[in-house]
PDB file of C-alpha atoms in Angstrom:
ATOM      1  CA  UNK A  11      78.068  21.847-224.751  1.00 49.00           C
ATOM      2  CA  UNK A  12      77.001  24.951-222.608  1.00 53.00           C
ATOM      3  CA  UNK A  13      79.455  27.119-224.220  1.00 53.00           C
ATOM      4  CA  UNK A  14      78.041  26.389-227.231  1.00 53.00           C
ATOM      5  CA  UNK A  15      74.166  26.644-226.544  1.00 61.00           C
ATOM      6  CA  UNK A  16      75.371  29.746-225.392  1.00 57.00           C
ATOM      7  CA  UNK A  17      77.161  30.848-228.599  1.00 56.00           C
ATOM      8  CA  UNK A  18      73.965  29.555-230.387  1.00 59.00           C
ATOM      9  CA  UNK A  19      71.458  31.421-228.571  1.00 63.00           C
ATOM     10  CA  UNK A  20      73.754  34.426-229.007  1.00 58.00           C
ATOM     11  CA  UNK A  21      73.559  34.277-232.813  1.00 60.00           C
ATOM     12  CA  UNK A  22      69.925  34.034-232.632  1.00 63.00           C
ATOM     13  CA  UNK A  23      69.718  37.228-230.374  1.00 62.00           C
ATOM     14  CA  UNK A  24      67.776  39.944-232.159  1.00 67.00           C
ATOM     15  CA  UNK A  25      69.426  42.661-233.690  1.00 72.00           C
ATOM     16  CA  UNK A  26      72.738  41.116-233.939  1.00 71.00           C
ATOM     17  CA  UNK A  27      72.474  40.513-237.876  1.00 73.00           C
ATOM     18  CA  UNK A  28      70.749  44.527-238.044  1.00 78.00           C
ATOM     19  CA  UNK A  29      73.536  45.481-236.029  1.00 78.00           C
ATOM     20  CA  UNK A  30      76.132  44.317-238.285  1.00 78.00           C
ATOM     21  CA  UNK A  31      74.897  44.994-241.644  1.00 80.00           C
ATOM     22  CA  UNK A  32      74.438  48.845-240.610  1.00 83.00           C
ATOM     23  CA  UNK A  33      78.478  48.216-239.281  1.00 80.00           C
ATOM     24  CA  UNK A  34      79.452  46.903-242.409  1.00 80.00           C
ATOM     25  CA  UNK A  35      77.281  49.653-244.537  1.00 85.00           C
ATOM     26  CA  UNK A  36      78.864  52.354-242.408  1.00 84.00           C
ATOM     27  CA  UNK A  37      82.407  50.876-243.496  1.00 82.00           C
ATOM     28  CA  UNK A  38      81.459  50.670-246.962  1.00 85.00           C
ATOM     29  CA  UNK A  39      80.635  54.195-247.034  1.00 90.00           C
ATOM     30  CA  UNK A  40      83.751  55.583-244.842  1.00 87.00           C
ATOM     31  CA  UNK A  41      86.363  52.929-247.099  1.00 87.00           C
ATOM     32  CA  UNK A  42      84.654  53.873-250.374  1.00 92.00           C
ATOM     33  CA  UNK A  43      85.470  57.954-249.585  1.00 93.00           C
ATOM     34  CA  UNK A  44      88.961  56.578-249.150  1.00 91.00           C
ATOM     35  CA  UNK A  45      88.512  54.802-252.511  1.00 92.00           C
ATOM     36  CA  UNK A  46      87.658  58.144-254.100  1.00 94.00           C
ATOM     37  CA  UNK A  47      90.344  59.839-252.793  1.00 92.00           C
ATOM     38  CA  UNK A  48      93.090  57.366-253.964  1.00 90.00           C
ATOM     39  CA  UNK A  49      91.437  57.730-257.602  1.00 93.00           C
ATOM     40  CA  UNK A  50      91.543  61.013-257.413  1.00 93.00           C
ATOM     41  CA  UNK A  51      95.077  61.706-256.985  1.00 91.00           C
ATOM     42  CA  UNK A  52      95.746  58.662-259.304  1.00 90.00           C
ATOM     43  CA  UNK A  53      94.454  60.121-262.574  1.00 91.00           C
ATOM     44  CA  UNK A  54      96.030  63.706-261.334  1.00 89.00           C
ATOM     45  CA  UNK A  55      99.381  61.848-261.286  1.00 88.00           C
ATOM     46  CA  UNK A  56      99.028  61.571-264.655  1.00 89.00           C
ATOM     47  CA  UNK A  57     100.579  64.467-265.469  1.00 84.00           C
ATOM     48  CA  UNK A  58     104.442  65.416-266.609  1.00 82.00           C
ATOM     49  CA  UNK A  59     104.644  67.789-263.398  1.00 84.00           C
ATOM     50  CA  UNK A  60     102.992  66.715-260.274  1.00 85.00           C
ATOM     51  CA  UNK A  61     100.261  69.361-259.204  1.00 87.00           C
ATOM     52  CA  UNK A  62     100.961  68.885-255.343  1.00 84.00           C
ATOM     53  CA  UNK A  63     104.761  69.919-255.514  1.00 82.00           C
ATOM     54  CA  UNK A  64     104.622  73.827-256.016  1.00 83.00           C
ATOM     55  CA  UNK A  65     102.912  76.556-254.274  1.00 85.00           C
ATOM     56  CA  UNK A  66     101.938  77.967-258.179  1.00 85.00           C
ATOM     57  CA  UNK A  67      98.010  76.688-259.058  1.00 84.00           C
ATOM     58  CA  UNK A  68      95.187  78.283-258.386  1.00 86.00           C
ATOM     59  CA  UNK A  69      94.263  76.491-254.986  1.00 86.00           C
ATOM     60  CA  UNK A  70      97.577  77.466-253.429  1.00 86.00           C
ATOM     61  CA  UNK A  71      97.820  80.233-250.813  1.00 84.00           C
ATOM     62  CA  UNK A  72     101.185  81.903-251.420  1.00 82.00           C
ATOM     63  CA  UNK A  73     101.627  83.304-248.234  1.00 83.00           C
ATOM     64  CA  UNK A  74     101.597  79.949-246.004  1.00 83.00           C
ATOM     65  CA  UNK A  75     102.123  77.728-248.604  1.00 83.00           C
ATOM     66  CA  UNK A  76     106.041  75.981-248.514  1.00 76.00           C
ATOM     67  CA  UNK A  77     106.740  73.818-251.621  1.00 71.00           C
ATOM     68  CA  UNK A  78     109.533  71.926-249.186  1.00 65.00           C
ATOM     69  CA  UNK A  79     108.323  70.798-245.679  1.00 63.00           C
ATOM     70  CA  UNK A  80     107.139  73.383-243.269  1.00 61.00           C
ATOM     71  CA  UNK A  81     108.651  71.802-240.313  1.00 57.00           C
ATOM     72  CA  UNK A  82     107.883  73.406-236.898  1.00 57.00           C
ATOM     73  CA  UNK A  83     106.684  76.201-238.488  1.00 57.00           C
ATOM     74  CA  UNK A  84     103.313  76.607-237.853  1.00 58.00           C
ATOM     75  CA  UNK A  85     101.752  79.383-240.245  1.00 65.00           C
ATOM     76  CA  UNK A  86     103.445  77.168-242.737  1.00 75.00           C
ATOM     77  CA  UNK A  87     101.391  74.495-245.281  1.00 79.00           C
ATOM     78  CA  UNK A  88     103.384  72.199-247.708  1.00 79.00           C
ATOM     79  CA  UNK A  89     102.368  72.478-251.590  1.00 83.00           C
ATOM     80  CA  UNK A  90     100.613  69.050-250.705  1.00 82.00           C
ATOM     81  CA  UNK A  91      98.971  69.508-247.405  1.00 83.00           C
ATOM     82  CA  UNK A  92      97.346  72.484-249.592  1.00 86.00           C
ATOM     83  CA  UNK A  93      96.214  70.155-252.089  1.00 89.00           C
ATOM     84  CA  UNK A  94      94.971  67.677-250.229  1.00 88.00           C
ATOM     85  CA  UNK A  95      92.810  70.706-248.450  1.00 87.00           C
ATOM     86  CA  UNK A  96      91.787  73.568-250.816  1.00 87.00           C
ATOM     87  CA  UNK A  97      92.212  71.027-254.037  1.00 89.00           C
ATOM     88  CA  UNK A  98      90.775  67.783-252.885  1.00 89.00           C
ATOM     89  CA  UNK A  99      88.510  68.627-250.416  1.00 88.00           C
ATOM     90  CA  UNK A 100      87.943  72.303-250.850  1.00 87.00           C
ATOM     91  CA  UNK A 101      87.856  72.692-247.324  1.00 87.00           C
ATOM     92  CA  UNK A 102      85.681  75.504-245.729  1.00 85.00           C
ATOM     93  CA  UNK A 103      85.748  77.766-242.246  1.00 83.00           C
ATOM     94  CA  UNK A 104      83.275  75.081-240.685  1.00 85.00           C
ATOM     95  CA  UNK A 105      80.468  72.824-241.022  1.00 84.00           C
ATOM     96  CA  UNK A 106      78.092  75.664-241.319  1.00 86.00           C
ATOM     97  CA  UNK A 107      79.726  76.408-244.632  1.00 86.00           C
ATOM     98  CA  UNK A 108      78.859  73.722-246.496  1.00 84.00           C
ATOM     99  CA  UNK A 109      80.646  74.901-249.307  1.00 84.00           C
ATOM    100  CA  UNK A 110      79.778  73.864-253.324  1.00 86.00           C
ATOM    101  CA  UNK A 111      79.366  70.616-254.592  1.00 88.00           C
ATOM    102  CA  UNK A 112      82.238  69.087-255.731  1.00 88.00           C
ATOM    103  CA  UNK A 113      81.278  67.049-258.914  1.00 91.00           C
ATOM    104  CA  UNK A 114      84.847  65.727-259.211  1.00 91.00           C
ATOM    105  CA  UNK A 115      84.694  63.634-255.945  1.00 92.00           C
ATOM    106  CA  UNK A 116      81.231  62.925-256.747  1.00 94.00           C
ATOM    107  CA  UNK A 117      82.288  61.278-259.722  1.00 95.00           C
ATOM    108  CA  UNK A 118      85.471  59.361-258.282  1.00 95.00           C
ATOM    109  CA  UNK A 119      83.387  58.329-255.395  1.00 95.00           C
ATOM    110  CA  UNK A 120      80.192  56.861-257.999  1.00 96.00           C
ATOM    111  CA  UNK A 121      83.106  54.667-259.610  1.00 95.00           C
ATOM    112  CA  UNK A 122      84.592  53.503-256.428  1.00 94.00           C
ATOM    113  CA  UNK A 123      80.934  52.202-256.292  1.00 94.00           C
ATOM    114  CA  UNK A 124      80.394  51.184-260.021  1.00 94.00           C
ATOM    115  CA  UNK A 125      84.078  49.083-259.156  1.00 90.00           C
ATOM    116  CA  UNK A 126      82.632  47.428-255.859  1.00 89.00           C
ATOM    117  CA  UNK A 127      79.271  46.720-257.929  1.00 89.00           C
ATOM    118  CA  UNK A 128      81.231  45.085-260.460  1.00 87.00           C
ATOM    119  CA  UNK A 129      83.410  42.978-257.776  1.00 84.00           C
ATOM    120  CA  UNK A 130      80.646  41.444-256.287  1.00 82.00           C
ATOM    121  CA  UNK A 131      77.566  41.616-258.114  1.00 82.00           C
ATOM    122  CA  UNK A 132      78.000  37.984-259.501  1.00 80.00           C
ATOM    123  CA  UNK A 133      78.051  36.439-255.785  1.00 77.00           C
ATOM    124  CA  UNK A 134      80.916  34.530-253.530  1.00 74.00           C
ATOM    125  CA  UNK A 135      82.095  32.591-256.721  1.00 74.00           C
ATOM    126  CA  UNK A 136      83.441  36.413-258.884  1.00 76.00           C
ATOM    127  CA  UNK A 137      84.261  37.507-255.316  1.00 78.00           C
ATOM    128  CA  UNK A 138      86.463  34.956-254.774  1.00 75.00           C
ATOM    129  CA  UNK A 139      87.911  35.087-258.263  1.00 80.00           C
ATOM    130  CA  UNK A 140      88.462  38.852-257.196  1.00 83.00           C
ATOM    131  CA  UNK A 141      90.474  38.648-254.165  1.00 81.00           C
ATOM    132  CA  UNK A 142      93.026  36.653-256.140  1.00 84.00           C
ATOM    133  CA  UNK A 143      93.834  40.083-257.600  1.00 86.00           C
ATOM    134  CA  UNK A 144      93.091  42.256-254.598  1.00 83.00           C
ATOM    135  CA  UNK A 145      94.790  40.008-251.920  1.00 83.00           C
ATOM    136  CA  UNK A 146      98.258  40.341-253.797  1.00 89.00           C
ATOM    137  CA  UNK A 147      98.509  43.004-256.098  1.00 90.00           C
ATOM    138  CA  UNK A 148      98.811  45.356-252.875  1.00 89.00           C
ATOM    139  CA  UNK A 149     101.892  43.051-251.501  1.00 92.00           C
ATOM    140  CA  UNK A 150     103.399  44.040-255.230  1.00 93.00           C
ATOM    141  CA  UNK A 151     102.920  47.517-255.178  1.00 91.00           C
ATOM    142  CA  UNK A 152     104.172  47.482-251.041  1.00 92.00           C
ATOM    143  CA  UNK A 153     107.181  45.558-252.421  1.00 94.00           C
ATOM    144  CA  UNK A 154     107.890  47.727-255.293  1.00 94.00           C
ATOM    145  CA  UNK A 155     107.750  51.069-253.568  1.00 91.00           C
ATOM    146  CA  UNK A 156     109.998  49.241-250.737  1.00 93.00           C
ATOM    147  CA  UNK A 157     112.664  48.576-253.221  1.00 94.00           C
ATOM    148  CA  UNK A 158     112.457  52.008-254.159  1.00 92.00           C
ATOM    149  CA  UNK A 159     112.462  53.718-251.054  1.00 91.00           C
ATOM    150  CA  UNK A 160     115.162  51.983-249.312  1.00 93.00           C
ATOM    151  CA  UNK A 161     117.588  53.523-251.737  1.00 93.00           C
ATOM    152  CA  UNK A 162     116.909  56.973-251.462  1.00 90.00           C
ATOM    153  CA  UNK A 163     119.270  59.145-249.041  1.00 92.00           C
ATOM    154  CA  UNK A 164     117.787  58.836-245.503  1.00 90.00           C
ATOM    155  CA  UNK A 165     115.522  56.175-245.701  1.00 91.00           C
ATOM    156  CA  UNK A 166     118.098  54.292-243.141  1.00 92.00           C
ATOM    157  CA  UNK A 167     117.212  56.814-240.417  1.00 91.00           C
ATOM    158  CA  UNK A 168     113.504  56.479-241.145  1.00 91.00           C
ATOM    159  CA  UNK A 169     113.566  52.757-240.643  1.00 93.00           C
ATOM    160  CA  UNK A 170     116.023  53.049-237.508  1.00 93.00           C
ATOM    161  CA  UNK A 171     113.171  55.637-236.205  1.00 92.00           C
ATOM    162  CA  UNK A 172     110.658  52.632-237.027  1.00 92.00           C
ATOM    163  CA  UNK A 173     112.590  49.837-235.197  1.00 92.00           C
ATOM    164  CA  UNK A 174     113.763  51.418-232.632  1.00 92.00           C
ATOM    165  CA  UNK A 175     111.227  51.098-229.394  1.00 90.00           C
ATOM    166  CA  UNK A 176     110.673  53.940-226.770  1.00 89.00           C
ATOM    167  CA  UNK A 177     109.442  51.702-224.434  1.00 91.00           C
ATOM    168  CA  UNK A 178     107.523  54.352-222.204  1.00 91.00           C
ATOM    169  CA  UNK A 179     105.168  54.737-224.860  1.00 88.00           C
ATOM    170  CA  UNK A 180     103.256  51.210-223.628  1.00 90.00           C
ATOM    171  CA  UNK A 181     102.273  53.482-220.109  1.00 92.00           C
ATOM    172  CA  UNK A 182     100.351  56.143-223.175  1.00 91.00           C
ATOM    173  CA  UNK A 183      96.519  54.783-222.923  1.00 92.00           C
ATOM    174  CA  UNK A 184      96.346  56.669-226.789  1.00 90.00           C
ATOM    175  CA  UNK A 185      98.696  53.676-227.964  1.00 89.00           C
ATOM    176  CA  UNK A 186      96.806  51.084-226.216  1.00 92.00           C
ATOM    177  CA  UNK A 187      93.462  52.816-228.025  1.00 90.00           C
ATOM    178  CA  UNK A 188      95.062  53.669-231.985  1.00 87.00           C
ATOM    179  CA  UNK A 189      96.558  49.678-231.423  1.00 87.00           C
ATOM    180  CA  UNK A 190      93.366  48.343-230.776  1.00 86.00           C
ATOM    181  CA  UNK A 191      91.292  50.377-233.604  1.00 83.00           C
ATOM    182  CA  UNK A 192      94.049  49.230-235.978  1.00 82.00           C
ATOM    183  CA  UNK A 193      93.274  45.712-235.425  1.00 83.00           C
ATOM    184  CA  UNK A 194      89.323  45.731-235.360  1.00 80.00           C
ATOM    185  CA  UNK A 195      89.410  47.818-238.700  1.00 77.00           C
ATOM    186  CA  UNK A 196      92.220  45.636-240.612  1.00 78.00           C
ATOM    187  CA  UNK A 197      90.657  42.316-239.506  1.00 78.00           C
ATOM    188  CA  UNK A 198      87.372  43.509-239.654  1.00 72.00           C
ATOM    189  CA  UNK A 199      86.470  41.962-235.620  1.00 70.00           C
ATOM    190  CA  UNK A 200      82.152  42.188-234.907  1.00 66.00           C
ATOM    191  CA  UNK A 201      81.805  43.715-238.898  1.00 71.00           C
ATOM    192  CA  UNK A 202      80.066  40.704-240.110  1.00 70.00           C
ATOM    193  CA  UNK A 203      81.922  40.548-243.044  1.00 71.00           C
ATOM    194  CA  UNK A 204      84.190  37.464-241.926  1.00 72.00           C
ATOM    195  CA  UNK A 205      81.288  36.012-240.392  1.00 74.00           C
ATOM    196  CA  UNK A 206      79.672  35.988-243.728  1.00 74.00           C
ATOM    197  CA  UNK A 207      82.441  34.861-245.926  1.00 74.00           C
ATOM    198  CA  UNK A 208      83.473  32.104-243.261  1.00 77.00           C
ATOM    199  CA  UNK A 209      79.857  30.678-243.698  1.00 78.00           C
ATOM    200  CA  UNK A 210      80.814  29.894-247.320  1.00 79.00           C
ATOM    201  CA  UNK A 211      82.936  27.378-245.949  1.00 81.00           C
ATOM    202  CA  UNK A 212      83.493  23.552-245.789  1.00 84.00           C
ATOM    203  CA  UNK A 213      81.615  22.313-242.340  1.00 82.00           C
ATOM    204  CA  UNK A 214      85.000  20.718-241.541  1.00 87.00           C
ATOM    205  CA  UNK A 215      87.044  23.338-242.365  1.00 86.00           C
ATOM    206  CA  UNK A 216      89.950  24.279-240.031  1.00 88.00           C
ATOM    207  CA  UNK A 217      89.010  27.537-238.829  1.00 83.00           C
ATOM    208  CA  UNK A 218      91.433  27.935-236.360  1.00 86.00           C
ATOM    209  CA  UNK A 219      94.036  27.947-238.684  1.00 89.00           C
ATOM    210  CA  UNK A 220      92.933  30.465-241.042  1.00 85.00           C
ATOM    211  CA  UNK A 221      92.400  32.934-238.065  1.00 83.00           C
ATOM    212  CA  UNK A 222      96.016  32.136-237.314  1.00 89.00           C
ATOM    213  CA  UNK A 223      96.985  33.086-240.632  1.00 89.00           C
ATOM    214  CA  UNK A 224      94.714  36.397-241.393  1.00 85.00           C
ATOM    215  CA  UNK A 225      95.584  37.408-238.158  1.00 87.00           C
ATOM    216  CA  UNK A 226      99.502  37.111-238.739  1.00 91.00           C
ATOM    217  CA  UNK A 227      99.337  38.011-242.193  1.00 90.00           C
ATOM    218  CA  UNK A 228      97.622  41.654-241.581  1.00 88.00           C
ATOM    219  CA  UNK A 229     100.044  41.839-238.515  1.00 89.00           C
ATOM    220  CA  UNK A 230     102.468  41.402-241.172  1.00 92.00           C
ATOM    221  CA  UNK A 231     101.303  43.660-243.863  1.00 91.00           C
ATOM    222  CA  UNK A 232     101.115  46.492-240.840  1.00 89.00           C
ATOM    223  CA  UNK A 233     105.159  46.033-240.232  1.00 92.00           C
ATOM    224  CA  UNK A 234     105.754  46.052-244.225  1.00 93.00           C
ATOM    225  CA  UNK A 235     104.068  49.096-244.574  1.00 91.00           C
ATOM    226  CA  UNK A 236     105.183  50.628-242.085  1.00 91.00           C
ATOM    227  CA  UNK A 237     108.983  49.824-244.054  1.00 94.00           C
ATOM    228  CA  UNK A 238     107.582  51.685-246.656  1.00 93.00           C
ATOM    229  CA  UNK A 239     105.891  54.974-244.523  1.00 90.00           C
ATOM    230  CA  UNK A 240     108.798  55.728-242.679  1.00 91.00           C
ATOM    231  CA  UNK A 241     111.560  54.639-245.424  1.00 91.00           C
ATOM    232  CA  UNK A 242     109.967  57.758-247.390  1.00 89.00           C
ATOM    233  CA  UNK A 243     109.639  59.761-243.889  1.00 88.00           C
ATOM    234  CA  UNK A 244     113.578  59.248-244.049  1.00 89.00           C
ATOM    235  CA  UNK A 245     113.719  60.637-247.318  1.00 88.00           C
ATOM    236  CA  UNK A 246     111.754  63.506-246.675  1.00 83.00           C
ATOM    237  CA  UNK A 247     113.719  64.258-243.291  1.00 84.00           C
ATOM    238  CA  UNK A 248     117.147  64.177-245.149  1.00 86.00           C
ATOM    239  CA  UNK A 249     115.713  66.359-247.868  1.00 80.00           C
ATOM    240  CA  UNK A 250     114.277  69.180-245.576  1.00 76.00           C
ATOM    241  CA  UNK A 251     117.397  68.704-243.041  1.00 82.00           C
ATOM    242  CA  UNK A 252     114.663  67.818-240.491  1.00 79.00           C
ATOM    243  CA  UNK A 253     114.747  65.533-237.822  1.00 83.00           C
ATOM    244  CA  UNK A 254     112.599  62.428-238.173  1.00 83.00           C
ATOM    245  CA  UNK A 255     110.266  63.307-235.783  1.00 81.00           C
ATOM    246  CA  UNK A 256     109.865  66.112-237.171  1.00 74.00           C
ATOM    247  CA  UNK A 257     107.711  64.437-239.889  1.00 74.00           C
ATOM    248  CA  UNK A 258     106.605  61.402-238.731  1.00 67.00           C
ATOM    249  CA  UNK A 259     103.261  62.960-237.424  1.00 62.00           C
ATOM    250  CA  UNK A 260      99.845  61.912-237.234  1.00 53.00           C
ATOM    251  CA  UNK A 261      96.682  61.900-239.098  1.00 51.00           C
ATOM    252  CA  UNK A 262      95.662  61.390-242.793  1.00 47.00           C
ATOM    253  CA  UNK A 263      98.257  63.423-244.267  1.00 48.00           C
ATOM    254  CA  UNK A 264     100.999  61.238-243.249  1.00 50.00           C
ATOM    255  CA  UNK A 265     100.469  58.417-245.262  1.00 54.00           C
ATOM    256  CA  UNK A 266      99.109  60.497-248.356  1.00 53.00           C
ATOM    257  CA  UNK A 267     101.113  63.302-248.148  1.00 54.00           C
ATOM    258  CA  UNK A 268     104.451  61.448-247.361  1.00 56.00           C
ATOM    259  CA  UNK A 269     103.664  59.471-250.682  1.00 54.00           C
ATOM    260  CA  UNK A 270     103.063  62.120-252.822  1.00 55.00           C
ATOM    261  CA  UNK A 271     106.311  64.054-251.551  1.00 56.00           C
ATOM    262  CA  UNK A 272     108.503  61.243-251.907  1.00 53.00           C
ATOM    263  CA  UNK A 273     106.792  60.137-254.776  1.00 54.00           C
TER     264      UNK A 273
END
């Protein structure tokens, strides 16, 4: 009983719901740029050649820009590294160069809204009806692009480099740190949005079990993907006559880029 007077008068501490509504708005925002971006290159893929796999449009910069991988060379951009900088983004020499506005992302990221609007506006009962889709149409798209991948030339080595454990890694404190922002941003831990969603439920409801099950399942979704990352990260390694490692780097380009190369 103590424990829970004391989870009690925690909930009714002040600030605690302020706190995570401004987390969850925050998230929103940063997921919803995300959003955008996906859109973005998905009605550019719509196009007989892709515009991210030649150095030849107008964003390009000829003289760094490598329509294969650049590899260890360093004054060296791939054709999709430069679109996802001076096409997307339209990256400038700093934040004091704000640079124009860029009405295309503007527009992307106002439907990203006008889709999120849409999703929820009716309350928990379209929501629900909502995540039917959302919740599995990812696992077919995961599973499709698997399929694909793991027939390509390379992938093999990719997926070896995925398995296979360097076990002095678990003494780098930056594993430790990227491992524990994965799981508070995939399960969404102190966001308020499970807290919210669980209070939909049954009094009786088993909540141990379903934290037993979202917490495996996006454990699980993390290893699949990962199948399908470094199954193309194969690919591109074979292609380039790299070395895995080679490619297999961090940051956003990895997942986007790697896609849109092997894609």
């Amino acid at each position: 009983q103590t424990r829970l007077s004391f989870l009690f008068s925690l909930c009714r501490s002040p600030g605690v719901g302020l706190s995570t509504v401004v987390i969850s708005f925050v998230l929103c925002t940063y997921y919803n740029v995300l959003m955008a971006w996906a859109l973005y290159y998905l009605f550019h893929s719509f196009r007989s050649t892709l515009p991210w796999q030649s150095c030849n449009s107008t964003w390009n910069i000829p003289q760094n820009c490598s329509s294969g991988f650049p590899g260890n060379a360093t004054h060296l951009q791939s054709a999709s590294q430069q679109f996802f900088d001076h096409k997307l983004l339209e990256k400038t020499g700093g934040i004091d160069q704000p640079g124009s506005m860029r009405w295309e992302l503007f527009g992307v990221l106002l439907l990203a809204w006008v889709i999120v609007y849409l999703c929820i506006f009716k309350g928990v009962k379209s929501t629900g009806k909502v995540v039917y889709f959302t919740a599995t149409f990812p696992y077919l798209i995961l599973t499709a692009l698997l399929i694909n991948n793991v027939q390509l030339p390379g992938a093999k080595n990719g997926i070896l480099y995925f398995v296979t454990p360097v076990w002095s890694k678990l003494l780098d404190v930056q594993v430790w740190v990227n491992a524990a922002a994965q799981i508070f941003n995939s399960i969404g831990i102190g966001f308020g949005s499970m807290m919210s969603l669980a209070s939909y439920n049954k009094f009786n409801n088993n909540i141990l079990r379903d934290t037993l099950i979202v917490s495996l399942a996006n454990s699980a979704t993390s290893i699949l993907a990962g199948f399908v990352i470094f199954s193309a990260i194969g690919y591109m390694a074979h292609l380039h006559n790299l070395p895995v490692d080679d490619i297999a780097t961090d940051g956003n380009y990895t997942v986007a880029g790697v896609r849109s190369k092997a894609a």
